[in-house]
Amino acid sequence: MSAVLDHHDHDHAHHDDHHAPTGWRRWVFATNHKDIGTLYLLFAFAMLMIGGVLALAIRAELFQPGLQLVNPELFNQLTTMHGLIMVFGAIMPAFVGFANWMIPLQIGASDMAFARMNNFSFWLMIPAALMIVGSFFMPGGAPAAGWTLYAPLTLQMGPSMDAGIFALHILGASSIMGSINIIVTILNMRAPGMTLMKMPMFAWTWLITAYLLIAVMPVLAGAITMTLTDRHFGTSFFNPAGGGDPVMYQHIFWFFGHPEVYIMILPAFGIVSHVVPTFARKKLFGYASMVYATSSIAILSFIVWAHHMFTSGMPVTGQLFFMYATMLIAVPTAVKIFNWIATMWQGSMTFETPMLFAVGFIFVFTMGGFTGLILAMAPIDIQIHDTYYVVAHFHYVLVAGSLYAMFAGYYYWSPKWTGVMYNETRGKIHFWWSLIAFNVTFFPMHFLGLAGMPRRYADYPMQFADFNALASVGGFAFGFAQVYFFVFIVLPTMRGQGVKAAQSPWESAEGLEWEVPSPAPFHTFETPPKLNAAANKVIG
C-alpha cells in the first residue's frame, strides 16, 4: 500500500503542493476541514484562557469579605464578560472545531460540504472576539448586565453594549453558517452504505445540535436587536417608561437560552459515547435509544425555558407546566447515563486518560443533573434562585460536562490529529488535578447558595467567608491545571514530540477515522470508502 502511495505522491507532487499551501496562507485561506478544525480549537482555548483570567479575578475578589481588588462596577463587568466569553468564545467554537475535524473522517467524506463558507465562519469569530474583549477599554467599561443581558440594565449601559450586541450578531452568523455546513455534510456526504442509523454517535449529536442552533440563534438576534433599537431608535420593547416589558426580554432570551444549554452538552454526549465503548471494549449499549434520547432532549428543550423565571411573577399554572416539563427532560438524560453505565458493565475496562475524563464526566455531570432536577421544582427554586446554588449547578454541567468531554475527546483523537501519543502520566496528572480542583471550587457553592448567598455580588457577610476562600483556592488550582494541560501535553504533541501513534492507537476503537494513517493526511477519503452492510468497516 505504501509503495502505491509513494508512487502516487511522486506523480502528483505539483498537484498536492497546489492544494496544501504552506506558511501563513495555509491558515488564512484554509478550506481544509482539518486545518479549520485546528484553528477553531486553538481559538477556543485562547478564549478559555481569557475567560479563565476573568473568573480568577472574580474569585480573587471573593477570597475574603470586603472589597479587595475591584470595585462593584468592574466586578459586574467581570461576571458578564466571563459568561459571554466562555459560552460564545470557548465552549461553542471548541465543539465546532471537533465537528470540523471529526465529522468528515467519521462519515467517510472528503471534506465539509461548503469549504469556503467554513473558512468564512471561522474568521468571523476573530473580529467578534476582539470586540468583546476590547469592550473593557471602551468608555464606561465592558457590559455589566450579566451574560443574559437583561433589560433594563442593557438600556443603561455605555457604548460597549453596542459592541457586545454587534459581536453576538457576528458570532451568531458564524454559528448558523457552521450548522448549515454540518447538516449538509452529514445528510449528503456519508460514505455509501452508511445509513443514518449506522452513523457514529458524535455525528448524530452534532446533526441534532446544528438544527438547534439554526432554530435558536435568530431568537437571540431578535432579542438583542430589540435591545439595540430601544437604546438608539426610540422603541420601547423592554423599557417600562414607554410601555415596554423587561420580562418579555427574559422570555425571548430564555427561549434561546435553554436550547443553548443543550447545544453546549449534546456534542459532549457524542464524544463520551465514543470513548466509553472503546475502553470498555464493548459496543455502545442501546445505540438506537441513544439517538432517540438525544432527539427527545432537543425537542423538550424548547418547552422548558421559563424555569429560569419562576421568581418573575409567573402564574401558578405556568410554574406547574414548566416544572413538570423540566423534570421530564431528566428521563432521556437518564437513558443516556444508564446506557453508558451499561456499556461499562462487565466490560474489559482500562483507564487511559480519555476514559478517566469520560467516567469523570459521567460522575460529575450526573451530580449537575440532580441539582438541576432540584432547581426544576418551583417551590425550591424560588428559595435558591439567583444564589450560588445555581452557579454550582451550571458549572457542574458546563465545566465538568462540556469541558471534561472535550478533554476526553482531545486525548482520544489527538493521536490521529498529530501522529504522536500524548504523555499518559501527564494526562492522568491533568485529570486528577482538574477533578479535585473543580470539586474544591464548586462543591462549596451548593452550601453557600443554600445558606442564601446571592450570585454576582462583589461582597458578602462574614458567615460565607470560609467556603468562599476554599472556592477561590480551588479556582486558581483549576486554572493552573489547564495551563499545565496546554504547556506540557498539547504543545509537545503539536511539535511532534512523543511516541509515534499507530493508525489505531486504541485496539478496540471502531469507526472510519481509524482507517486513515496517523497523523491524518491533508486529504482523506478522496474516493468514498465502501462499507459492508453489517458494520462501518471498509471493504478491502
C-alpha positions as a Python dict, from the first residue, in 0.01 Angstrom:
ca = {
    (1, 'M'): (0, 0, 0),
    (2, 'S'): (279, 245, 94),
    (3, 'A'): (451, 184, -239),
    (4, 'V'): (134, 279, -421),
    (5, 'L'): (100, 595, -213),
    (6, 'D'): (463, 692, -272),
    (7, 'H'): (423, 646, -647),
    (8, 'H'): (103, 848, -639),
    (9, 'D'): (271, 1127, -438),
    (10, 'H'): (562, 1142, -683),
    (11, 'D'): (332, 1166, -984),
    (12, 'H'): (112, 1430, -825),
    (13, 'A'): (364, 1632, -627),
    (14, 'H'): (276, 1958, -801),
    (15, 'H'): (-95, 1878, -753),
    (16, 'D'): (-53, 1824, -379),
    (17, 'D'): (159, 2136, -332),
    (18, 'H'): (-107, 2337, -503),
    (19, 'H'): (-372, 2209, -261),
    (20, 'A'): (-166, 2216, 59),
    (21, 'P'): (-20, 2566, 84),
    (22, 'T'): (246, 2630, 346),
    (23, 'G'): (314, 2920, 579),
    (24, 'W'): (50, 3178, 672),
    (25, 'R'): (-150, 3121, 353),
    (26, 'R'): (-233, 2768, 464),
    (27, 'W'): (-413, 2906, 770),
    (28, 'V'): (-558, 3235, 646),
    (29, 'F'): (-707, 3081, 331),
    (30, 'A'): (-774, 2741, 491),
    (31, 'T'): (-1051, 2541, 329),
    (32, 'N'): (-938, 2201, 457),
    (33, 'H'): (-1165, 2076, 735),
    (34, 'K'): (-870, 1959, 946),
    (35, 'D'): (-693, 2298, 936),
    (36, 'I'): (-1016, 2483, 1015),
    (37, 'G'): (-1085, 2240, 1300),
    (38, 'T'): (-739, 2315, 1440),
    (39, 'L'): (-800, 2690, 1410),
    (40, 'Y'): (-1131, 2660, 1597),
    (41, 'L'): (-973, 2456, 1876),
    (42, 'L'): (-681, 2697, 1921),
    (43, 'F'): (-915, 2997, 1916),
    (44, 'A'): (-1144, 2830, 2173),
    (45, 'F'): (-850, 2754, 2402),
    (46, 'A'): (-729, 3115, 2381),
    (47, 'M'): (-1078, 3235, 2475),
    (48, 'L'): (-1092, 2976, 2756),
    (49, 'M'): (-775, 3130, 2897),
    (50, 'I'): (-913, 3486, 2870),
    (51, 'G'): (-1244, 3383, 3027),
    (52, 'G'): (-1048, 3194, 3292),
    (53, 'V'): (-844, 3503, 3384),
    (54, 'L'): (-1171, 3693, 3437),
    (55, 'A'): (-1302, 3407, 3652),
    (56, 'L'): (-985, 3416, 3864),
    (57, 'A'): (-1027, 3791, 3909),
    (58, 'I'): (-1380, 3721, 4038),
    (59, 'R'): (-1253, 3452, 4276),
    (60, 'A'): (-965, 3673, 4394),
    (61, 'E'): (-1216, 3945, 4485),
    (62, 'L'): (-1436, 3694, 4669),
    (63, 'F'): (-1145, 3534, 4859),
    (64, 'Q'): (-1249, 3721, 5171),
    (65, 'P'): (-1525, 3965, 5273),
    (66, 'G'): (-1489, 4333, 5193),
    (67, 'L'): (-1380, 4493, 4866),
    (68, 'Q'): (-1023, 4378, 4788),
    (69, 'L'): (-920, 4428, 4428),
    (70, 'V'): (-1204, 4557, 4211),
    (71, 'N'): (-1496, 4793, 4261),
    (72, 'P'): (-1852, 4661, 4226),
    (73, 'E'): (-1892, 4808, 3874),
    (74, 'L'): (-1584, 4626, 3745),
    (75, 'F'): (-1696, 4311, 3930),
    (76, 'N'): (-2023, 4316, 3734),
    (77, 'Q'): (-1827, 4361, 3412),
    (78, 'L'): (-1609, 4062, 3502),
    (79, 'T'): (-1908, 3833, 3572),
    (80, 'T'): (-2082, 3941, 3248),
    (81, 'M'): (-1778, 3904, 3024),
    (82, 'H'): (-1668, 3578, 3185),
    (83, 'G'): (-2005, 3425, 3094),
    (84, 'L'): (-2021, 3565, 2741),
    (85, 'I'): (-1662, 3469, 2656),
    (86, 'M'): (-1690, 3116, 2797),
    (87, 'V'): (-2022, 3037, 2627),
    (88, 'F'): (-1977, 3205, 2289),
    (89, 'G'): (-1598, 3213, 2266),
    (90, 'A'): (-1480, 2889, 2427),
    (91, 'I'): (-1736, 2607, 2457),
    (92, 'M'): (-1928, 2654, 2130),
    (93, 'P'): (-1626, 2713, 1900),
    (94, 'A'): (-1442, 2419, 2057),
    (95, 'F'): (-1725, 2182, 1970),
    (96, 'V'): (-1737, 2326, 1617),
    (97, 'G'): (-1363, 2253, 1599),
    (98, 'F'): (-1425, 1890, 1698),
    (99, 'A'): (-1705, 1873, 1438),
    (100, 'N'): (-1480, 2009, 1163),
    (101, 'W'): (-1202, 1767, 1243),
    (102, 'M'): (-1401, 1453, 1306),
    (103, 'I'): (-1730, 1452, 1115),
    (104, 'P'): (-1581, 1418, 762),
    (105, 'L'): (-1343, 1150, 895),
    (106, 'Q'): (-1624, 964, 1072),
    (107, 'I'): (-1867, 959, 780),
    (108, 'G'): (-1607, 899, 505),
    (109, 'A'): (-1645, 1243, 343),
    (110, 'S'): (-1354, 1414, 168),
    (111, 'D'): (-1424, 1747, 340),
    (112, 'M'): (-1707, 1967, 469),
    (113, 'A'): (-1977, 2049, 213),
    (114, 'F'): (-1901, 2423, 184),
    (115, 'A'): (-1528, 2467, 226),
    (116, 'R'): (-1507, 2844, 168),
    (117, 'M'): (-1807, 2913, 392),
    (118, 'N'): (-1626, 2705, 653),
    (119, 'N'): (-1328, 2941, 630),
    (120, 'F'): (-1556, 3247, 648),
    (121, 'S'): (-1747, 3118, 950),
    (122, 'F'): (-1419, 3076, 1140),
    (123, 'W'): (-1266, 3412, 1051),
    (124, 'L'): (-1586, 3595, 1150),
    (125, 'M'): (-1507, 3495, 1508),
    (126, 'I'): (-1183, 3692, 1528),
    (127, 'P'): (-1331, 4045, 1495),
    (128, 'A'): (-1620, 3940, 1723),
    (129, 'A'): (-1374, 3822, 1989),
    (130, 'L'): (-1167, 4141, 1957),
    (131, 'M'): (-1483, 4349, 2000),
    (132, 'I'): (-1597, 4155, 2307),
    (133, 'V'): (-1257, 4159, 2478),
    (134, 'G'): (-1188, 4517, 2366),
    (135, 'S'): (-1510, 4639, 2528),
    (136, 'F'): (-1318, 4661, 2859),
    (137, 'F'): (-1127, 4957, 2709),
    (138, 'M'): (-1434, 5150, 2591),
    (139, 'P'): (-1581, 5448, 2779),
    (140, 'G'): (-1764, 5317, 3085),
    (141, 'G'): (-1600, 4975, 3058),
    (142, 'A'): (-1742, 4642, 2940),
    (143, 'P'): (-2112, 4549, 2951),
    (144, 'A'): (-2220, 4476, 3309),
    (145, 'A'): (-2574, 4344, 3267),
    (146, 'G'): (-2495, 3977, 3332),
    (147, 'W'): (-2427, 3735, 3045),
    (148, 'T'): (-2805, 3713, 2997),
    (149, 'L'): (-2805, 4085, 2905),
    (150, 'Y'): (-3129, 4159, 3091),
    (151, 'A'): (-3319, 4479, 3033),
    (152, 'P'): (-3343, 4742, 3176),
    (153, 'L'): (-2971, 4725, 3265),
    (154, 'T'): (-2879, 4686, 2896),
    (155, 'L'): (-3066, 5010, 2818),
    (156, 'Q'): (-2844, 5198, 3067),
    (157, 'M'): (-2501, 5067, 2958),
    (158, 'G'): (-2236, 5265, 2771),
    (159, 'P'): (-2116, 5218, 2412),
    (160, 'S'): (-1958, 4878, 2493),
    (161, 'M'): (-2311, 4734, 2499),
    (162, 'D'): (-2347, 4811, 2128),
    (163, 'A'): (-2012, 4646, 2057),
    (164, 'G'): (-2128, 4341, 2252),
    (165, 'I'): (-2454, 4324, 2055),
    (166, 'F'): (-2268, 4353, 1725),
    (167, 'A'): (-2019, 4085, 1830),
    (168, 'L'): (-2301, 3847, 1927),
    (169, 'H'): (-2465, 3904, 1588),
    (170, 'I'): (-2140, 3813, 1413),
    (171, 'L'): (-2089, 3504, 1631),
    (172, 'G'): (-2449, 3402, 1564),
    (173, 'A'): (-2397, 3430, 1188),
    (174, 'S'): (-2083, 3218, 1223),
    (175, 'S'): (-2276, 2953, 1420),
    (176, 'I'): (-2558, 2940, 1166),
    (177, 'M'): (-2316, 2901, 875),
    (178, 'G'): (-2124, 2630, 1060),
    (179, 'S'): (-2451, 2449, 1136),
    (180, 'I'): (-2571, 2459, 775),
    (181, 'N'): (-2232, 2318, 673),
    (182, 'I'): (-2254, 2033, 926),
    (183, 'I'): (-2614, 1941, 832),
    (184, 'V'): (-2544, 1935, 457),
    (185, 'T'): (-2221, 1739, 510),
    (186, 'I'): (-2387, 1474, 726),
    (187, 'L'): (-2702, 1437, 515),
    (188, 'N'): (-2537, 1441, 170),
    (189, 'M'): (-2178, 1323, 203),
    (190, 'R'): (-2187, 1000, 404),
    (191, 'A'): (-1996, 705, 260),
    (192, 'P'): (-2208, 463, 53),
    (193, 'G'): (-2363, 209, 288),
    (194, 'M'): (-2365, 437, 596),
    (195, 'T'): (-2732, 485, 676),
    (196, 'L'): (-2835, 742, 937),
    (197, 'M'): (-2882, 470, 1198),
    (198, 'K'): (-2527, 342, 1135),
    (199, 'M'): (-2376, 685, 1182),
    (200, 'P'): (-2131, 745, 1471),
    (201, 'M'): (-2297, 900, 1780),
    (202, 'F'): (-2080, 1213, 1757),
    (203, 'A'): (-2217, 1281, 1408),
    (204, 'W'): (-2571, 1222, 1536),
    (205, 'T'): (-2535, 1458, 1832),
    (206, 'W'): (-2390, 1728, 1607),
    (207, 'L'): (-2664, 1687, 1347),
    (208, 'I'): (-2924, 1750, 1618),
    (209, 'T'): (-2718, 2033, 1771),
    (210, 'A'): (-2689, 2203, 1431),
    (211, 'Y'): (-3068, 2205, 1391),
    (212, 'L'): (-3099, 2352, 1741),
    (213, 'L'): (-2850, 2628, 1653),
    (214, 'I'): (-3037, 2724, 1336),
    (215, 'A'): (-3363, 2734, 1532),
    (216, 'V'): (-3249, 2949, 1825),
    (217, 'M'): (-2966, 3179, 1715),
    (218, 'P'): (-3215, 3405, 1528),
    (219, 'V'): (-3418, 3429, 1851),
    (220, 'L'): (-3115, 3571, 2033),
    (221, 'A'): (-3052, 3800, 1736),
    (222, 'G'): (-3409, 3929, 1765),
    (223, 'A'): (-3379, 3994, 2139),
    (224, 'I'): (-3053, 4188, 2113),
    (225, 'T'): (-3175, 4379, 1805),
    (226, 'M'): (-3479, 4494, 2004),
    (227, 'T'): (-3239, 4598, 2280),
    (228, 'L'): (-3039, 4795, 2021),
    (229, 'T'): (-3348, 4976, 1887),
    (230, 'D'): (-3458, 5053, 2244),
    (231, 'R'): (-3117, 5207, 2306),
    (232, 'H'): (-3090, 5419, 1991),
    (233, 'F'): (-3408, 5433, 1784),
    (234, 'G'): (-3681, 5530, 2027),
    (235, 'T'): (-3859, 5196, 2054),
    (236, 'S'): (-3986, 5065, 2388),
    (237, 'F'): (-3985, 4688, 2365),
    (238, 'F'): (-3828, 4645, 2709),
    (239, 'N'): (-3847, 4998, 2853),
    (240, 'P'): (-4136, 5030, 3101),
    (241, 'A'): (-4128, 5410, 3068),
    (242, 'G'): (-4257, 5371, 2713),
    (243, 'G'): (-4495, 5084, 2785),
    (244, 'G'): (-4238, 4808, 2730),
    (245, 'D'): (-4189, 4495, 2939),
    (246, 'P'): (-3849, 4381, 3072),
    (247, 'V'): (-3997, 4037, 3148),
    (248, 'M'): (-4071, 3994, 2776),
    (249, 'Y'): (-3694, 4012, 2719),
    (250, 'Q'): (-3647, 3728, 2966),
    (251, 'H'): (-3899, 3510, 2779),
    (252, 'I'): (-3733, 3576, 2443),
    (253, 'F'): (-3381, 3532, 2580),
    (254, 'W'): (-3454, 3205, 2757),
    (255, 'F'): (-3638, 3064, 2457),
    (256, 'F'): (-3292, 3089, 2302),
    (257, 'G'): (-3102, 3024, 2625),
    (258, 'H'): (-3237, 2687, 2725),
    (259, 'P'): (-3182, 2510, 2391),
    (260, 'E'): (-2840, 2681, 2402),
    (261, 'V'): (-2762, 2483, 2719),
    (262, 'Y'): (-2820, 2162, 2523),
    (263, 'I'): (-2621, 2294, 2226),
    (264, 'M'): (-2330, 2302, 2469),
    (265, 'I'): (-2382, 1950, 2607),
    (266, 'L'): (-2513, 1730, 2322),
    (267, 'P'): (-2178, 1712, 2134),
    (268, 'A'): (-2022, 1618, 2470),
    (269, 'F'): (-2264, 1324, 2489),
    (270, 'G'): (-2144, 1222, 2142),
    (271, 'I'): (-1776, 1226, 2243),
    (272, 'V'): (-1840, 1023, 2559),
    (273, 'S'): (-2042, 772, 2351),
    (274, 'H'): (-1723, 702, 2153),
    (275, 'V'): (-1475, 693, 2438),
    (276, 'V'): (-1669, 466, 2678),
    (277, 'P'): (-1723, 173, 2432),
    (278, 'T'): (-1358, 188, 2321),
    (279, 'F'): (-1215, 147, 2672),
    (280, 'A'): (-1490, -88, 2793),
    (281, 'R'): (-1417, -297, 2480),
    (282, 'K'): (-1788, -339, 2413),
    (283, 'K'): (-2033, -196, 2165),
    (284, 'L'): (-2233, 105, 2285),
    (285, 'F'): (-2535, -26, 2473),
    (286, 'G'): (-2865, 83, 2317),
    (287, 'Y'): (-2744, 282, 2016),
    (288, 'A'): (-3097, 348, 1886),
    (289, 'S'): (-3222, 460, 2227),
    (290, 'M'): (-2924, 700, 2246),
    (291, 'V'): (-3029, 858, 1916),
    (292, 'Y'): (-3393, 887, 2026),
    (293, 'A'): (-3293, 1021, 2368),
    (294, 'T'): (-3075, 1290, 2207),
    (295, 'S'): (-3363, 1390, 1979),
    (296, 'S'): (-3606, 1395, 2273),
    (297, 'I'): (-3376, 1622, 2474),
    (298, 'A'): (-3356, 1860, 2177),
    (299, 'I'): (-3734, 1873, 2130),
    (300, 'L'): (-3812, 1909, 2501),
    (301, 'S'): (-3553, 2188, 2532),
    (302, 'F'): (-3796, 2423, 2355),
    (303, 'I'): (-4074, 2391, 2613),
    (304, 'V'): (-3886, 2446, 2940),
    (305, 'W'): (-3742, 2797, 2903),
    (306, 'A'): (-3943, 2968, 3177),
    (307, 'H'): (-3797, 2752, 3456),
    (308, 'H'): (-3536, 3032, 3462),
    (309, 'M'): (-3816, 3272, 3553),
    (310, 'F'): (-4004, 3116, 3847),
    (311, 'T'): (-3946, 3433, 4051),
    (312, 'S'): (-4069, 3674, 3783),
    (313, 'G'): (-4435, 3667, 3888),
    (314, 'M'): (-4548, 3372, 3677),
    (315, 'P'): (-4898, 3231, 3748),
    (316, 'V'): (-4901, 2900, 3935),
    (317, 'T'): (-5035, 2718, 3626),
    (318, 'G'): (-4732, 2834, 3431),
    (319, 'Q'): (-4500, 2731, 3713),
    (320, 'L'): (-4653, 2383, 3719),
    (321, 'F'): (-4623, 2336, 3343),
    (322, 'F'): (-4258, 2442, 3330),
    (323, 'M'): (-4176, 2244, 3643),
    (324, 'Y'): (-4315, 1917, 3501),
    (325, 'A'): (-4172, 1977, 3151),
    (326, 'T'): (-3828, 2039, 3303),
    (327, 'M'): (-3843, 1726, 3516),
    (328, 'L'): (-3944, 1530, 3204),
    (329, 'I'): (-3607, 1614, 3040),
    (330, 'A'): (-3442, 1407, 3315),
    (331, 'V'): (-3586, 1092, 3153),
    (332, 'P'): (-3394, 1090, 2819),
    (333, 'T'): (-3086, 1222, 3002),
    (334, 'A'): (-3108, 930, 3246),
    (335, 'V'): (-3142, 692, 2948),
    (336, 'K'): (-2806, 816, 2819),
    (337, 'I'): (-2636, 780, 3158),
    (338, 'F'): (-2786, 431, 3201),
    (339, 'N'): (-2659, 332, 2856),
    (340, 'W'): (-2304, 450, 2931),
    (341, 'I'): (-2302, 259, 3259),
    (342, 'A'): (-2450, -49, 3087),
    (343, 'T'): (-2175, -23, 2825),
    (344, 'M'): (-1915, -31, 3102),
    (345, 'W'): (-2093, -313, 3286),
    (346, 'Q'): (-1882, -632, 3266),
    (347, 'G'): (-1657, -471, 3005),
    (348, 'S'): (-1280, -521, 2997),
    (349, 'M'): (-1217, -169, 3116),
    (350, 'T'): (-886, 10, 3122),
    (351, 'F'): (-845, 365, 3244),
    (352, 'E'): (-632, 558, 3000),
    (353, 'T'): (-674, 934, 3017),
    (354, 'P'): (-968, 958, 2771),
    (355, 'M'): (-1162, 702, 2977),
    (356, 'L'): (-1078, 881, 3302),
    (357, 'F'): (-1224, 1202, 3165),
    (358, 'A'): (-1528, 1018, 3026),
    (359, 'V'): (-1601, 846, 3360),
    (360, 'G'): (-1531, 1175, 3541),
    (361, 'F'): (-1777, 1340, 3303),
    (362, 'I'): (-2050, 1083, 3378),
    (363, 'F'): (-2000, 1116, 3754),
    (364, 'V'): (-1988, 1495, 3776),
    (365, 'F'): (-2245, 1558, 3501),
    (366, 'T'): (-2489, 1333, 3689),
    (367, 'M'): (-2437, 1545, 4002),
    (368, 'G'): (-2506, 1856, 3796),
    (369, 'G'): (-2817, 1689, 3656),
    (370, 'F'): (-2951, 1613, 4003),
    (371, 'T'): (-2902, 1972, 4120),
    (372, 'G'): (-3084, 2077, 3800),
    (373, 'L'): (-3373, 1850, 3894),
    (374, 'I'): (-3386, 2019, 4234),
    (375, 'L'): (-3388, 2363, 4069),
    (376, 'A'): (-3671, 2246, 3841),
    (377, 'M'): (-3905, 2231, 4140),
    (378, 'A'): (-4067, 2574, 4157),
    (379, 'P'): (-4109, 2598, 4538),
    (380, 'I'): (-3742, 2511, 4596),
    (381, 'D'): (-3618, 2725, 4306),
    (382, 'I'): (-3797, 3032, 4445),
    (383, 'Q'): (-3584, 2995, 4761),
    (384, 'I'): (-3248, 2942, 4590),
    (385, 'H'): (-3297, 3133, 4264),
    (386, 'D'): (-3001, 3362, 4183),
    (387, 'T'): (-2790, 3216, 4462),
    (388, 'Y'): (-2459, 3033, 4439),
    (389, 'Y'): (-2653, 2706, 4426),
    (390, 'V'): (-2741, 2793, 4065),
    (391, 'V'): (-2377, 2884, 3993),
    (392, 'A'): (-2269, 2546, 4130),
    (393, 'H'): (-2534, 2365, 3924),
    (394, 'F'): (-2449, 2509, 3585),
    (395, 'H'): (-2074, 2486, 3637),
    (396, 'Y'): (-2114, 2117, 3720),
    (397, 'V'): (-2297, 2076, 3389),
    (398, 'L'): (-2083, 2306, 3173),
    (399, 'V'): (-1731, 2275, 3314),
    (400, 'A'): (-1747, 1916, 3429),
    (401, 'G'): (-1985, 1842, 3144),
    (402, 'S'): (-1877, 2012, 2824),
    (403, 'L'): (-1513, 2076, 2917),
    (404, 'Y'): (-1437, 1728, 3055),
    (405, 'A'): (-1590, 1568, 2746),
    (406, 'M'): (-1370, 1790, 2529),
    (407, 'F'): (-1063, 1679, 2722),
    (408, 'A'): (-1174, 1317, 2674),
    (409, 'G'): (-1214, 1387, 2301),
    (410, 'Y'): (-877, 1558, 2281),
    (411, 'Y'): (-689, 1271, 2445),
    (412, 'Y'): (-888, 1018, 2238),
    (413, 'W'): (-841, 1175, 1895),
    (414, 'S'): (-520, 1380, 1925),
    (415, 'P'): (-301, 1082, 1822),
    (416, 'K'): (-497, 1085, 1494),
    (417, 'W'): (-450, 1463, 1461),
    (418, 'T'): (-83, 1493, 1550),
    (419, 'G'): (57, 1146, 1478),
    (420, 'V'): (214, 1121, 1825),
    (421, 'M'): (84, 987, 2154),
    (422, 'Y'): (37, 1231, 2441),
    (423, 'N'): (223, 1154, 2764),
    (424, 'E'): (-6, 920, 2962),
    (425, 'T'): (137, 1015, 3303),
    (426, 'R'): (91, 1385, 3236),
    (427, 'G'): (-261, 1319, 3109),
    (428, 'K'): (-352, 1142, 3433),
    (429, 'I'): (-200, 1424, 3638),
    (430, 'H'): (-415, 1669, 3438),
    (431, 'F'): (-727, 1462, 3507),
    (432, 'W'): (-685, 1421, 3883),
    (433, 'W'): (-566, 1778, 3929),
    (434, 'S'): (-868, 1908, 3733),
    (435, 'L'): (-1120, 1680, 3906),
    (436, 'I'): (-1008, 1761, 4259),
    (437, 'A'): (-964, 2135, 4196),
    (438, 'F'): (-1302, 2158, 4021),
    (439, 'N'): (-1486, 1997, 4312),
    (440, 'V'): (-1299, 2208, 4568),
    (441, 'T'): (-1410, 2516, 4371),
    (442, 'F'): (-1774, 2445, 4300),
    (443, 'F'): (-1897, 2194, 4560),
    (444, 'P'): (-1888, 2451, 4845),
    (445, 'M'): (-2104, 2681, 4631),
    (446, 'H'): (-2402, 2448, 4687),
    (447, 'F'): (-2378, 2522, 5060),
    (448, 'L'): (-2325, 2894, 5002),
    (449, 'G'): (-2639, 2903, 4788),
    (450, 'L'): (-2849, 2704, 5034),
    (451, 'A'): (-2733, 2944, 5305),
    (452, 'G'): (-2860, 3233, 5091),
    (453, 'M'): (-2552, 3391, 4930),
    (454, 'P'): (-2669, 3572, 4614),
    (455, 'R'): (-2458, 3548, 4300),
    (456, 'R'): (-2298, 3843, 4117),
    (457, 'Y'): (-2228, 4028, 4444),
    (458, 'A'): (-1879, 4170, 4498),
    (459, 'D'): (-1904, 4149, 4877),
    (460, 'Y'): (-2067, 3924, 5137),
    (461, 'P'): (-2107, 3895, 5516),
    (462, 'M'): (-1865, 3706, 5736),
    (463, 'Q'): (-2062, 3381, 5762),
    (464, 'F'): (-1983, 3298, 5396),
    (465, 'A'): (-1609, 3359, 5429),
    (466, 'D'): (-1471, 3005, 5475),
    (467, 'F'): (-1645, 2843, 5178),
    (468, 'N'): (-1558, 3137, 4956),
    (469, 'A'): (-1190, 3116, 5050),
    (470, 'L'): (-1196, 2743, 4972),
    (471, 'A'): (-1367, 2803, 4637),
    (472, 'S'): (-1112, 3069, 4542),
    (473, 'V'): (-816, 2843, 4620),
    (474, 'G'): (-977, 2564, 4415),
    (475, 'G'): (-1047, 2805, 4129),
    (476, 'F'): (-682, 2906, 4098),
    (477, 'A'): (-573, 2540, 4116),
    (478, 'F'): (-821, 2453, 3839),
    (479, 'G'): (-699, 2740, 3621),
    (480, 'F'): (-334, 2635, 3656),
    (481, 'A'): (-430, 2276, 3568),
    (482, 'Q'): (-544, 2398, 3225),
    (483, 'V'): (-220, 2592, 3173),
    (484, 'Y'): (-35, 2268, 3261),
    (485, 'F'): (-251, 2084, 3003),
    (486, 'F'): (-156, 2323, 2725),
    (487, 'V'): (214, 2361, 2804),
    (488, 'F'): (300, 2001, 2895),
    (489, 'I'): (50, 1798, 2691),
    (490, 'V'): (-80, 1994, 2390),
    (491, 'L'): (238, 2178, 2286),
    (492, 'P'): (467, 1872, 2284),
    (493, 'T'): (220, 1676, 2066),
    (494, 'M'): (177, 1973, 1831),
    (495, 'R'): (555, 1980, 1791),
    (496, 'G'): (555, 1608, 1720),
    (497, 'Q'): (736, 1517, 2043),
    (498, 'G'): (640, 1176, 2172),
    (499, 'V'): (596, 816, 2068),
    (500, 'K'): (466, 778, 1714),
    (501, 'A'): (98, 688, 1719),
    (502, 'A'): (-28, 376, 1545),
    (503, 'Q'): (-306, 407, 1287),
    (504, 'S'): (-545, 292, 1560),
    (505, 'P'): (-375, 355, 1895),
    (506, 'W'): (-677, 216, 2086),
    (507, 'E'): (-705, -151, 1991),
    (508, 'S'): (-1084, -169, 2021),
    (509, 'A'): (-1173, 170, 1868),
    (510, 'E'): (-1429, 149, 1589),
    (511, 'G'): (-1507, 400, 1317),
    (512, 'L'): (-1378, 524, 985),
    (513, 'E'): (-1142, 777, 1147),
    (514, 'W'): (-920, 482, 1247),
    (515, 'E'): (-898, 362, 885),
    (516, 'V'): (-667, 651, 785),
    (517, 'P'): (-299, 685, 886),
    (518, 'S'): (-182, 885, 1191),
    (519, 'P'): (-144, 1177, 1152),
    (520, 'A'): (-445, 1203, 922),
    (521, 'P'): (-321, 1308, 574),
    (522, 'F'): (-414, 1653, 443),
    (523, 'H'): (-667, 1492, 207),
    (524, 'T'): (-861, 1185, 318),
    (525, 'F'): (-1136, 981, 152),
    (526, 'E'): (-1091, 1142, -191),
    (527, 'T'): (-1285, 840, -312),
    (528, 'P'): (-1559, 747, -63),
    (529, 'P'): (-1489, 423, 128),
    (530, 'K'): (-1731, 137, 59),
    (531, 'L'): (-1878, -4, 377),
    (532, 'N'): (-2013, -353, 430),
    (533, 'A'): (-2374, -377, 541),
    (534, 'A'): (-2310, -520, 886),
    (535, 'A'): (-2073, -261, 1032),
    (536, 'N'): (-1886, 54, 947),
    (537, 'K'): (-1582, -137, 826),
    (538, 'V'): (-1412, -62, 497),
    (539, 'I'): (-1430, -348, 246),
    (540, 'G'): (-1093, -444, 101),
}
